[in-house]
């Protein structure tokens, strides 16, 4: 059985180190249960999952989790709306009488469940231990590692939260079998991001085996997850709370592709053409590559290289089509009454850093640096508009 064990040492603090297991083999649920018993012997366990994961994977996992001490399986509706203070409160109420400080919360699901359950664990009794069992590619390579937990507010996503690291992450590759092609592609965008910012060999591997990656071949997927997690673990070890002012951006370099990506994702939400997070990030990385090349700070061949790779992974390349839609206050890619994505982008960053948009660019594959641009310069690069 080829289970990979990695470790993350938040902020370089060995006392808080925790293991991440990547398990591509059959009967992973038995090994997961063993790890739970080893990490929290005799603990009472409250499991949080969503309806999709419960339907698809709980039948297999439940008996083993019960043997490890699970007394409650709280099944929440899927979707971002569940990541709320109201649901977190309800879950805290549910667990308060049954879990003491030695108890354990298990997050079984994608990033939505991981963020919500991690947040419940962070605030319940001022903090109980929790374990991440991520079931989407995105959550295995990204959200389950690094200790960011939280819920959404009406005012915006992830606005309430806490840093609270899990004691263990168990990535059961078998759970990914039931992902849709689109969800798998979306997760691959974050793998590509990790490769581009920190691991040139990983990018070559993805390029060599794109078809197998797209198909979710388990051994290859396990390797991609492990290498991707290694990148995230290294970044979190160096700059746990994203406070570094290092020229490479510190933890902020995980935001590569996310400045424009986020603006696109928000603008497309609720329209006839919504983008998944990963699709938006894929487009955002093309934009960041273009910004890098235009400012002279970035690797000039990156945009072309990504454009060749994306279709093989099922990711979009139509950045210019989306940018075209950016000009319209309300159009096919834009819900009526919302600011255009470019306005949203510049508006948001205005509040944060006096009109300058902070961009992570890749100066060569595997290495990043921060550049600052004002709104007009960004429009000039991305929309081809001359500054006035
Ligand atoms: N904490 C962090 O550092 C961090 C980083 C990135 C993203 N996030 C958060 O992660 C969330 C996105 O994560 P996500 O993409 O995993 O979304 P998600 O958890 O909403 O899952 C996407 C969909 O896939 C379903 N699903 C989950 N596992 C499945 C499986 N094995 N088979 C079939 N369907 C399955 C879910 O029910 C859901 O419908 C967002 O809330 C985002 O804010 C957090
Ligand atoms: Zn992301």
GROMACS .gro file of C-alpha atoms in nm, residues 143-335:
model
  193
  143UNK     CA    1  -0.827   2.418   0.145
  144UNK     CA    2  -0.765   2.126   0.386
  145UNK     CA    3  -0.409   2.239   0.453
  146UNK     CA    4  -0.306   2.570   0.607
  147UNK     CA    5  -0.547   2.630   0.892
  148UNK     CA    6  -0.777   2.892   0.740
  149UNK     CA    7  -1.131   2.827   0.858
  150UNK     CA    8  -1.440   3.042   0.835
  151UNK     CA    9  -1.786   3.120   0.711
  152UNK     CA   10  -1.943   3.374   0.477
  153UNK     CA   11  -2.138   3.689   0.561
  154UNK     CA   12  -2.393   3.871   0.349
  155UNK     CA   13  -2.118   4.131   0.306
  156UNK     CA   14  -1.888   3.878   0.139
  157UNK     CA   15  -1.716   3.541   0.139
  158UNK     CA   16  -1.491   3.418   0.420
  159UNK     CA   17  -1.528   3.740   0.621
  160UNK     CA   18  -1.554   3.565   0.958
  161UNK     CA   19  -1.307   3.302   1.059
  162UNK     CA   20  -1.011   3.182   1.255
  163UNK     CA   21  -0.675   3.022   1.200
  164UNK     CA   22  -0.713   2.673   1.341
  165UNK     CA   23  -0.503   2.387   1.208
  166UNK     CA   24  -0.630   2.032   1.188
  167UNK     CA   25  -0.440   1.761   1.380
  168UNK     CA   26  -0.449   1.536   1.075
  169UNK     CA   27  -0.542   1.551   0.707
  170UNK     CA   28  -0.642   1.229   0.534
  171UNK     CA   29  -0.681   1.253   0.156
  172UNK     CA   30  -0.858   0.937   0.039
  173UNK     CA   31  -0.805   0.951  -0.339
  174UNK     CA   32  -1.090   0.701  -0.384
  175UNK     CA   33  -1.344   0.967  -0.285
  176UNK     CA   34  -1.253   1.163  -0.601
  177UNK     CA   35  -1.399   0.894  -0.829
  178UNK     CA   36  -1.744   1.049  -0.798
  179UNK     CA   37  -1.639   1.405  -0.886
  180UNK     CA   38  -1.778   1.556  -1.204
  181UNK     CA   39  -1.529   1.630  -1.482
  182UNK     CA   40  -1.585   1.997  -1.417
  183UNK     CA   41  -1.506   1.972  -1.044
  184UNK     CA   42  -1.194   1.770  -1.123
  185UNK     CA   43  -1.076   2.026  -1.379
  186UNK     CA   44  -1.143   2.300  -1.127
  187UNK     CA   45  -0.917   2.129  -0.874
  188UNK     CA   46  -0.649   2.083  -1.138
  189UNK     CA   47  -0.629   2.461  -1.177
  190UNK     CA   48  -0.496   2.485  -0.819
  191UNK     CA   49  -0.249   2.203  -0.890
  192UNK     CA   50  -0.125   2.398  -1.192
  193UNK     CA   51  -0.100   2.707  -0.969
  194UNK     CA   52   0.116   2.525  -0.715
  195UNK     CA   53   0.336   2.393  -0.997
  196UNK     CA   54   0.379   2.731  -1.160
  197UNK     CA   55   0.463   2.918  -0.838
  198UNK     CA   56   0.692   2.657  -0.683
  199UNK     CA   57   0.754   2.328  -0.865
  200UNK     CA   58   0.869   2.329  -1.231
  201UNK     CA   59   0.893   1.947  -1.231
  202UNK     CA   60   0.529   1.922  -1.132
  203UNK     CA   61   0.431   2.142  -1.427
  204UNK     CA   62   0.627   1.911  -1.660
  205UNK     CA   63   0.453   1.608  -1.510
  206UNK     CA   64   0.109   1.762  -1.566
  207UNK     CA   65   0.203   1.849  -1.925
  208UNK     CA   66   0.331   1.497  -1.990
  209UNK     CA   67   0.024   1.325  -1.843
  210UNK     CA   68  -0.260   1.572  -1.889
  211UNK     CA   69  -0.505   1.312  -2.027
  212UNK     CA   70  -0.455   1.078  -1.729
  213UNK     CA   71  -0.480   1.371  -1.489
  214UNK     CA   72  -0.803   1.478  -1.652
  215UNK     CA   73  -0.939   1.125  -1.624
  216UNK     CA   74  -0.848   1.111  -1.254
  217UNK     CA   75  -0.616   0.809  -1.279
  218UNK     CA   76  -0.566   0.727  -0.907
  219UNK     CA   77  -0.188   0.673  -0.879
  220UNK     CA   78  -0.113   0.983  -1.087
  221UNK     CA   79  -0.374   1.183  -0.896
  222UNK     CA   80  -0.212   1.078  -0.568
  223UNK     CA   81   0.123   1.201  -0.695
  224UNK     CA   82  -0.026   1.532  -0.810
  225UNK     CA   83  -0.204   1.578  -0.476
  226UNK     CA   84   0.109   1.495  -0.275
  227UNK     CA   85   0.335   1.728  -0.473
  228UNK     CA   86   0.077   2.002  -0.467
  229UNK     CA   87   0.026   1.969  -0.091
  230UNK     CA   88   0.403   1.980  -0.044
  231UNK     CA   89   0.407   2.324  -0.207
  232UNK     CA   90   0.124   2.452   0.011
  233UNK     CA   91   0.289   2.305   0.323
  234UNK     CA   92   0.618   2.479   0.244
  235UNK     CA   93   0.447   2.813   0.192
  236UNK     CA   94   0.245   2.780   0.516
  237UNK     CA   95   0.560   2.681   0.707
  238UNK     CA   96   0.736   2.996   0.590
  239UNK     CA   97   0.449   3.244   0.636
  240UNK     CA   98   0.159   3.097   0.833
  241UNK     CA   99  -0.060   3.408   0.854
  242UNK     CA  100   0.020   3.581   0.529
  243UNK     CA  101   0.207   3.859   0.706
  244UNK     CA  102   0.541   3.825   0.528
  245UNK     CA  103   0.669   4.118   0.325
  246UNK     CA  104   0.916   3.897   0.139
  247UNK     CA  105   0.963   3.997  -0.227
  248UNK     CA  106   0.823   3.659  -0.339
  249UNK     CA  107   0.493   3.745  -0.165
  250UNK     CA  108   0.513   3.487   0.119
  251UNK     CA  109   0.181   3.307   0.169
  252UNK     CA  110   0.020   3.566  -0.061
  253UNK     CA  111   0.184   3.392  -0.353
  254UNK     CA  112  -0.085   3.128  -0.319
  255UNK     CA  113  -0.308   3.408  -0.450
  256UNK     CA  114  -0.140   3.385  -0.790
  257UNK     CA  115  -0.422   3.411  -1.047
  258UNK     CA  116  -0.674   3.496  -0.776
  259UNK     CA  117  -0.686   3.875  -0.808
  260UNK     CA  118  -0.844   3.872  -1.152
  261UNK     CA  119  -0.984   3.521  -1.097
  262UNK     CA  120  -1.187   3.630  -0.800
  263UNK     CA  121  -1.327   3.930  -0.980
  264UNK     CA  122  -1.434   3.707  -1.270
  265UNK     CA  123  -1.586   3.445  -1.040
  266UNK     CA  124  -1.792   3.707  -0.856
  267UNK     CA  125  -1.908   3.874  -1.174
  268UNK     CA  126  -2.010   3.547  -1.339
  269UNK     CA  127  -2.197   3.415  -1.034
  270UNK     CA  128  -2.572   3.406  -1.083
  271UNK     CA  129  -2.547   3.460  -1.459
  272UNK     CA  130  -2.612   3.207  -1.738
  273UNK     CA  131  -2.238   3.141  -1.752
  274UNK     CA  132  -2.111   3.090  -1.399
  275UNK     CA  133  -1.744   3.000  -1.354
  276UNK     CA  134  -1.621   2.752  -1.098
  277UNK     CA  135  -1.350   2.880  -0.867
  278UNK     CA  136  -1.085   2.679  -1.052
  279UNK     CA  137  -1.198   2.796  -1.396
  280UNK     CA  138  -1.186   3.156  -1.277
  281UNK     CA  139  -0.840   3.101  -1.129
  282UNK     CA  140  -0.722   2.941  -1.454
  283UNK     CA  141  -0.830   3.254  -1.642
  284UNK     CA  142  -0.682   3.470  -1.366
  285UNK     CA  143  -0.346   3.298  -1.411
  286UNK     CA  144  -0.353   3.385  -1.783
  287UNK     CA  145  -0.421   3.747  -1.685
  288UNK     CA  146  -0.142   3.742  -1.426
  289UNK     CA  147   0.095   3.594  -1.684
  290UNK     CA  148   0.003   3.877  -1.919
  291UNK     CA  149   0.054   4.137  -1.648
  292UNK     CA  150   0.391   3.978  -1.569
  293UNK     CA  151   0.504   3.993  -1.930
  294UNK     CA  152   0.378   4.349  -1.981
  295UNK     CA  153   0.553   4.484  -1.674
  296UNK     CA  154   0.879   4.308  -1.759
  297UNK     CA  155   0.871   4.134  -1.421
  298UNK     CA  156   0.728   3.803  -1.537
  299UNK     CA  157   0.813   3.497  -1.744
  300UNK     CA  158   0.712   3.592  -2.102
  301UNK     CA  159   0.628   3.241  -2.225
  302UNK     CA  160   0.396   3.152  -1.936
  303UNK     CA  161   0.069   3.263  -2.095
  304UNK     CA  162   0.136   3.057  -2.410
  305UNK     CA  163   0.239   2.755  -2.209
  306UNK     CA  164  -0.076   2.765  -1.997
  307UNK     CA  165  -0.294   2.817  -2.304
  308UNK     CA  166  -0.156   2.498  -2.455
  309UNK     CA  167  -0.215   2.302  -2.135
  310UNK     CA  168  -0.562   2.417  -2.027
  311UNK     CA  169  -0.777   2.257  -2.300
  312UNK     CA  170  -0.609   1.923  -2.227
  313UNK     CA  171  -0.726   1.956  -1.865
  314UNK     CA  172  -1.073   2.083  -1.949
  315UNK     CA  173  -0.996   2.438  -1.839
  316UNK     CA  174  -1.105   2.752  -2.027
  317UNK     CA  175  -0.867   2.976  -2.223
  318UNK     CA  176  -1.110   3.247  -2.334
  319UNK     CA  177  -0.961   3.524  -2.123
  320UNK     CA  178  -1.013   3.782  -2.397
  321UNK     CA  179  -1.380   3.694  -2.432
  322UNK     CA  180  -1.426   3.741  -2.060
  323UNK     CA  181  -1.225   4.063  -2.063
  324UNK     CA  182  -1.445   4.190  -2.346
  325UNK     CA  183  -1.743   4.131  -2.120
  326UNK     CA  184  -1.562   4.322  -1.848
  327UNK     CA  185  -1.626   4.646  -2.032
  328UNK     CA  186  -2.001   4.605  -1.998
  329UNK     CA  187  -2.166   4.715  -1.676
  330UNK     CA  188  -2.429   4.448  -1.740
  331UNK     CA  189  -2.396   4.184  -2.007
  332UNK     CA  190  -2.376   3.812  -2.068
  333UNK     CA  191  -2.090   3.765  -1.823
  334UNK     CA  192  -2.217   4.014  -1.575
  335UNK     CA  193  -2.521   4.027  -1.351
   0.00000   0.00000   0.00000
